[in-house]
Tab-separated table of C-alpha atoms in Angstrom:
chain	number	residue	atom	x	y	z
A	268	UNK	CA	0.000	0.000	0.000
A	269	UNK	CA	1.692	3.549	-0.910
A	270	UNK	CA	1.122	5.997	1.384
A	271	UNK	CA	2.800	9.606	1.678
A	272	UNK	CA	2.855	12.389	4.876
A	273	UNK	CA	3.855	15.451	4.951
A	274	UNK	CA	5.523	17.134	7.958
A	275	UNK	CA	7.525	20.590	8.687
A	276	UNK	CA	6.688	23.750	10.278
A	277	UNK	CA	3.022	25.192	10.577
A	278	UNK	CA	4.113	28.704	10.611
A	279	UNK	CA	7.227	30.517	8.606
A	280	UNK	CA	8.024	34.097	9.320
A	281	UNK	CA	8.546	36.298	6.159
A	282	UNK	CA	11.532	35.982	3.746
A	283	UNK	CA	12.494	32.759	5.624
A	284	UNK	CA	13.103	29.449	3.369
A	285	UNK	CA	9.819	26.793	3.694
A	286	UNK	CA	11.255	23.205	4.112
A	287	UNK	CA	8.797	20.348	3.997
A	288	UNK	CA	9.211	16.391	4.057
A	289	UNK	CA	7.284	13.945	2.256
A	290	UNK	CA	7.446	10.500	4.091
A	291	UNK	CA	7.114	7.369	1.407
A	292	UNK	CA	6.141	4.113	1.998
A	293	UNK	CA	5.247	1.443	0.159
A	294	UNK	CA	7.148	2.175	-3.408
A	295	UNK	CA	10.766	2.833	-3.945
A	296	UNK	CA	11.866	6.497	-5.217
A	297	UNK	CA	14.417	4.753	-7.310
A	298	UNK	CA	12.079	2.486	-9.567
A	299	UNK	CA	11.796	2.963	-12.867
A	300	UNK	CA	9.187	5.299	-13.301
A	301	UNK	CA	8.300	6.942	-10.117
A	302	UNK	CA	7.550	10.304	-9.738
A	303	UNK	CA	6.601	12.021	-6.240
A	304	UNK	CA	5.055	16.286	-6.904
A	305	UNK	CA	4.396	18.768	-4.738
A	306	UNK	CA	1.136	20.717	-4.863
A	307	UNK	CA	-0.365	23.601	-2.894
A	308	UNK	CA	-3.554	25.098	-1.958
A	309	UNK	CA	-4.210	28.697	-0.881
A	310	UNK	CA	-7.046	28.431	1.443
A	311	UNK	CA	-10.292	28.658	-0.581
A	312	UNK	CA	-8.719	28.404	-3.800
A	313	UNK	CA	-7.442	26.458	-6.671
A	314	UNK	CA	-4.693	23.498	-6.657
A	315	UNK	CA	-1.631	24.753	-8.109
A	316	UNK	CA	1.241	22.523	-9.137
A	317	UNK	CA	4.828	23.141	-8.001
A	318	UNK	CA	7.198	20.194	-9.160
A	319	UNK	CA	7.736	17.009	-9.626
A	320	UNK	CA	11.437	14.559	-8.774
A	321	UNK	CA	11.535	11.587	-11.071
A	322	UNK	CA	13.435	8.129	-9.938
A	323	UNK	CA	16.210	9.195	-11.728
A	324	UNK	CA	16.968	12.654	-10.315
A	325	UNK	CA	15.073	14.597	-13.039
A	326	UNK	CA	13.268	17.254	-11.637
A	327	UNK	CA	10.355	19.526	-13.569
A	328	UNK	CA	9.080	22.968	-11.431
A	329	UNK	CA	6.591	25.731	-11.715
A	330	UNK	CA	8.452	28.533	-13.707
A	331	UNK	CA	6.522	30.796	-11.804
A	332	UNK	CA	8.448	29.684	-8.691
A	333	UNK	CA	11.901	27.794	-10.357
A	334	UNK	CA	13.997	30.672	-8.936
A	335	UNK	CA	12.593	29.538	-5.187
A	336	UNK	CA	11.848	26.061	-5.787
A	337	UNK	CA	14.138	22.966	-5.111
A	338	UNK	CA	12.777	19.292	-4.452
A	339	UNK	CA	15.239	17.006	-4.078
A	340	UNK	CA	14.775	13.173	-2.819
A	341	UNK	CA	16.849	11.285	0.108
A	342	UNK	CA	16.455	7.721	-0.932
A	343	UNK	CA	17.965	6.222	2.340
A	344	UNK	CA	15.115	7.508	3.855
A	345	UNK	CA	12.424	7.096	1.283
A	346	UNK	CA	11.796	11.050	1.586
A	347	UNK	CA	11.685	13.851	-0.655
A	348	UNK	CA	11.640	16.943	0.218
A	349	UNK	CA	10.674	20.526	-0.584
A	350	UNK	CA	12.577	23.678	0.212
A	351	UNK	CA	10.849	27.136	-0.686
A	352	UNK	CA	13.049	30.766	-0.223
A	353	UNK	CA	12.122	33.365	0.703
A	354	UNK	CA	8.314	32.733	1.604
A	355	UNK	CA	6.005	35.625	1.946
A	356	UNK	CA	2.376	35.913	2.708
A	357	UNK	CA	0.934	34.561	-0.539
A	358	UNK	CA	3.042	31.336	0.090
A	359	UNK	CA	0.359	30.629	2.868
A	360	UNK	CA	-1.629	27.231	1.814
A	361	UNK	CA	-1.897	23.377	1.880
A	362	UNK	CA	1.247	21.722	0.398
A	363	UNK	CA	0.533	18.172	-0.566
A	364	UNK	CA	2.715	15.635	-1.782
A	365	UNK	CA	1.716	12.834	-3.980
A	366	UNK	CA	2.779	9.758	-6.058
A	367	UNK	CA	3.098	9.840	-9.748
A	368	UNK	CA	1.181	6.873	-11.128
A	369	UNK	CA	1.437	5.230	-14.063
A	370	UNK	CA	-1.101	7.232	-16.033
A	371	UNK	CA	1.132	9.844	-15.424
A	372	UNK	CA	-1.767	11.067	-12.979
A	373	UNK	CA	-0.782	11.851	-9.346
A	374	UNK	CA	-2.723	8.849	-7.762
A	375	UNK	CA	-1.964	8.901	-4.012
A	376	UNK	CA	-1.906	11.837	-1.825
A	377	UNK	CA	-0.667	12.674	1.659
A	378	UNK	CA	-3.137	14.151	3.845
A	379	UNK	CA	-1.466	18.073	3.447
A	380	UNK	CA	0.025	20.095	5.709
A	381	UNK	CA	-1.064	23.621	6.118
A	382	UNK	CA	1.735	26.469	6.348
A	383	UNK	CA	1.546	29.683	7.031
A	384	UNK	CA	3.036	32.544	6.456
A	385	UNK	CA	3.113	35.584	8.923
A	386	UNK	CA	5.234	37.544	11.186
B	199	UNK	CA	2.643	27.624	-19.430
B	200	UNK	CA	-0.267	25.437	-20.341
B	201	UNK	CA	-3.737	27.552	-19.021
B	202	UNK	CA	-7.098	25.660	-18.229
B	203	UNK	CA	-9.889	26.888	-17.472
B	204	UNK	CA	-12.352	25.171	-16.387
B	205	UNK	CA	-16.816	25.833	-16.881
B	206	UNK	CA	-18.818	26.508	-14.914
B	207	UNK	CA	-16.859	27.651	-12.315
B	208	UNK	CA	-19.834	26.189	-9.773
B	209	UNK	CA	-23.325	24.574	-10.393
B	210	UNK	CA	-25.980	23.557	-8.614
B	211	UNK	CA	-27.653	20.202	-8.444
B	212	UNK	CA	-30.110	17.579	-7.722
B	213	UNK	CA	-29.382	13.800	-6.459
B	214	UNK	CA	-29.949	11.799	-9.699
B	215	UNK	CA	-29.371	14.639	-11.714
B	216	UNK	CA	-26.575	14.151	-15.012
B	217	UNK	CA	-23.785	17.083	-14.960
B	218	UNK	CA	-20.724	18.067	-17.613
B	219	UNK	CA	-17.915	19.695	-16.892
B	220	UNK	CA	-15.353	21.013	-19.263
B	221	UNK	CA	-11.645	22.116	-19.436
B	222	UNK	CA	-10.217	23.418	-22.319
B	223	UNK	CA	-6.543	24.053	-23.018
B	224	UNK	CA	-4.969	27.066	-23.981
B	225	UNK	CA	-2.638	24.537	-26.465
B	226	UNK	CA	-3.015	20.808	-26.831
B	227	UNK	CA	-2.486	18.392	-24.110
B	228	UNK	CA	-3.028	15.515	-26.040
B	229	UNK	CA	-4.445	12.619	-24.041
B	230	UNK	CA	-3.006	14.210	-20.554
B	231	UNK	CA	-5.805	15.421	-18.998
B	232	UNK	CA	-6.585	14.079	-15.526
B	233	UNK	CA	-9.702	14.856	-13.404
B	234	UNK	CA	-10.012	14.838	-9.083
B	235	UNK	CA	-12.552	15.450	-6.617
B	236	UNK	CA	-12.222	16.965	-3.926
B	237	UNK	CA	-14.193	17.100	-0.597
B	238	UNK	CA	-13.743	20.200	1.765
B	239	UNK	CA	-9.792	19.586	4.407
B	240	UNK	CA	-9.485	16.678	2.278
B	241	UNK	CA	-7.105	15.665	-0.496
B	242	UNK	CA	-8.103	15.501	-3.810
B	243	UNK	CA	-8.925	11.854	-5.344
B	244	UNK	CA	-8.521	10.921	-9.054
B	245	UNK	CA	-11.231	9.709	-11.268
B	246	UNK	CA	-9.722	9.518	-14.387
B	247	UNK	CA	-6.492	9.671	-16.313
B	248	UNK	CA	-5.099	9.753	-19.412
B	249	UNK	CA	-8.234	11.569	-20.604
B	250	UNK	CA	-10.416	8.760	-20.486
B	251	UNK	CA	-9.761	6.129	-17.896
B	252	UNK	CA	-11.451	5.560	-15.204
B	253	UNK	CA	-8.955	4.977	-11.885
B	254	UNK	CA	-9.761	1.283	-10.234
B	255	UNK	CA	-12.737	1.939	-7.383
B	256	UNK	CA	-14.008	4.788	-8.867
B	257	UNK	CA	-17.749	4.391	-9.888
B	258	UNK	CA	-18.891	3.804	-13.676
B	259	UNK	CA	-21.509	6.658	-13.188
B	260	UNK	CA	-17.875	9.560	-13.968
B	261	UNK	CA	-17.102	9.381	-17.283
B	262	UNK	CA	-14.905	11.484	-19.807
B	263	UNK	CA	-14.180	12.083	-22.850
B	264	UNK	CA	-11.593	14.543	-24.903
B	265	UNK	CA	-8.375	15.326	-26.286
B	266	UNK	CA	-6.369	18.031	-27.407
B	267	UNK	CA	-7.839	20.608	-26.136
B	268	UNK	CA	-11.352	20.088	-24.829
B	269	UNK	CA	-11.783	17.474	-22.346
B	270	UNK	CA	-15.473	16.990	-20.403
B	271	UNK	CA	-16.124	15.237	-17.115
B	272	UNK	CA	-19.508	13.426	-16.896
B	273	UNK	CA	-21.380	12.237	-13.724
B	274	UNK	CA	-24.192	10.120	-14.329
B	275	UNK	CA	-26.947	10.314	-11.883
B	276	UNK	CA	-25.490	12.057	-8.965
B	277	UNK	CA	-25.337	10.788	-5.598
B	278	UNK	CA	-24.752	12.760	-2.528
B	279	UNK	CA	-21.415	11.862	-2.116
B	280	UNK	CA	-20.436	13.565	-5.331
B	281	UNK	CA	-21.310	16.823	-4.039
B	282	UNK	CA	-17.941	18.282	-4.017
B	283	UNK	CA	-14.887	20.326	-6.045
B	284	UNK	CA	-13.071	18.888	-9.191
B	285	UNK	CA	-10.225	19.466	-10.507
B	286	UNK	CA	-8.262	18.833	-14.316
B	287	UNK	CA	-4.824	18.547	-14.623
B	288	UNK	CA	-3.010	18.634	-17.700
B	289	UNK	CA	0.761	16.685	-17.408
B	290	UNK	CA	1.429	17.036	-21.231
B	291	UNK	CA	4.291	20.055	-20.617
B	292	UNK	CA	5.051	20.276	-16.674
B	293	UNK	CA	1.719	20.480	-15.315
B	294	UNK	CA	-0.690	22.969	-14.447
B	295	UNK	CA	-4.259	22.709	-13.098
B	296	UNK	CA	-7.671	24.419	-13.907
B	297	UNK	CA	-9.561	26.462	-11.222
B	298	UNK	CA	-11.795	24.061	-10.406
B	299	UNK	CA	-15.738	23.471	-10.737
B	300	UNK	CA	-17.974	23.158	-7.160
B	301	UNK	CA	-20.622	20.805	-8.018
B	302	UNK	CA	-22.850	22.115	-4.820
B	303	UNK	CA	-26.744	20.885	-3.698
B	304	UNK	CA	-29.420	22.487	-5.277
């Protein structure tokens, strides 16, 4: 059974970096094919994508947010994990992480983890 | 960056009533074009993928069709439980997502 969690800080002060962990079980981040994205979720509003780490390192990001955005994956601890610069108010909002199935279709998602952003 | 945009952004409906969504593309996507619900401090869930297919568990009343640009999500006589947000996602160049469609009780 694959199942993902996020964890990290609940509230980040203003031009501070955002660092969230995505826990994996079930599925190795090295198989051919995997994928694991991060998405957010501004209270009230719309998903919005932010990347995506492939099994082999490859990594694919928002352009709105490549200049602040790194994902990177620890595979001797089946986590990736998401670090965001420089995080202002608008940054506020549900980050999920999910698996990349293989309809290319993020088919299992963590629960979310709400962060906010305020001083 | 691939836009979609999703109609209508809400609607209101009956148990046992049909609805259509649609997302259109603002260049193709091919055949990757996903679809989610989503309930209210919950995750969202996939329906479909890959335009068409319906994800394992998911009931045979969603349906959808498309490609290219214009994709449509169908629910079939609506049950209570499909009372909720959904969501396309297009995976064809990065990915992006449309603002979603609130299917809410009439």
């Amino acid at each position: 059974q694959i199942t993902l969690r996020e964890s990290g800080p609940t509230l980040v002060k203003p031009t501070q970096t955002l660092t969230l962990t995505c826990s994996c079980s079930g599925f190795s981040l090295t198989s051919s094919g995997v994928g694991v994205g991060w998405i957010r979720q501004p209270p009230g509003k719309a998903l919005e994508w932010l990347g995506l780490i492939y099994w082999d390192d490859d990594k694919r990001y928002n352009s709105s947010l490549r200049s602040r955005l790194t994902i990177t994956k620890d595979t001797s601890r089946d986590q990736v994990v998401l670090t965001l610069t420089n995080v202002a108010p608008v940054d506020t909002a549900t980050y999920y992480c999910a698996h990349r199935g293989m309809g290319d279709a993020f088919d299992v998602w963590g629960q979310g983890t709400l962060v906010a952003v305020s001083s | 960056d691939i836009q979609l945009t999703q109609s209508p952004s809400s609607l209101a409906a009956s148990v046992g009533d049909s609805v259509t969504i649609t997302c259109r593309a603002s260049q193709t996507v091919s055949v990757y074009l996903h679809w989610y619900q989503q309930k209210p401090g919950r995750a969202p869930k996939l329906l479909i993928f890959a335009a068409t297919t319906l994800e394992p568990g998911v009931p045979s009343r969603f349906s959808a069709t498309g490609s290219g640009t214009y994709f449509t999500l169908s629910i079939r006589s609506l049950q209570p439980e499909d009372f909720a947000s959904y969501f396309c996602q297009q995976t064809y160049s990065a990915s992006s997502f449309g603002q979603g469609t609130q299917v809410e009780m009439k």
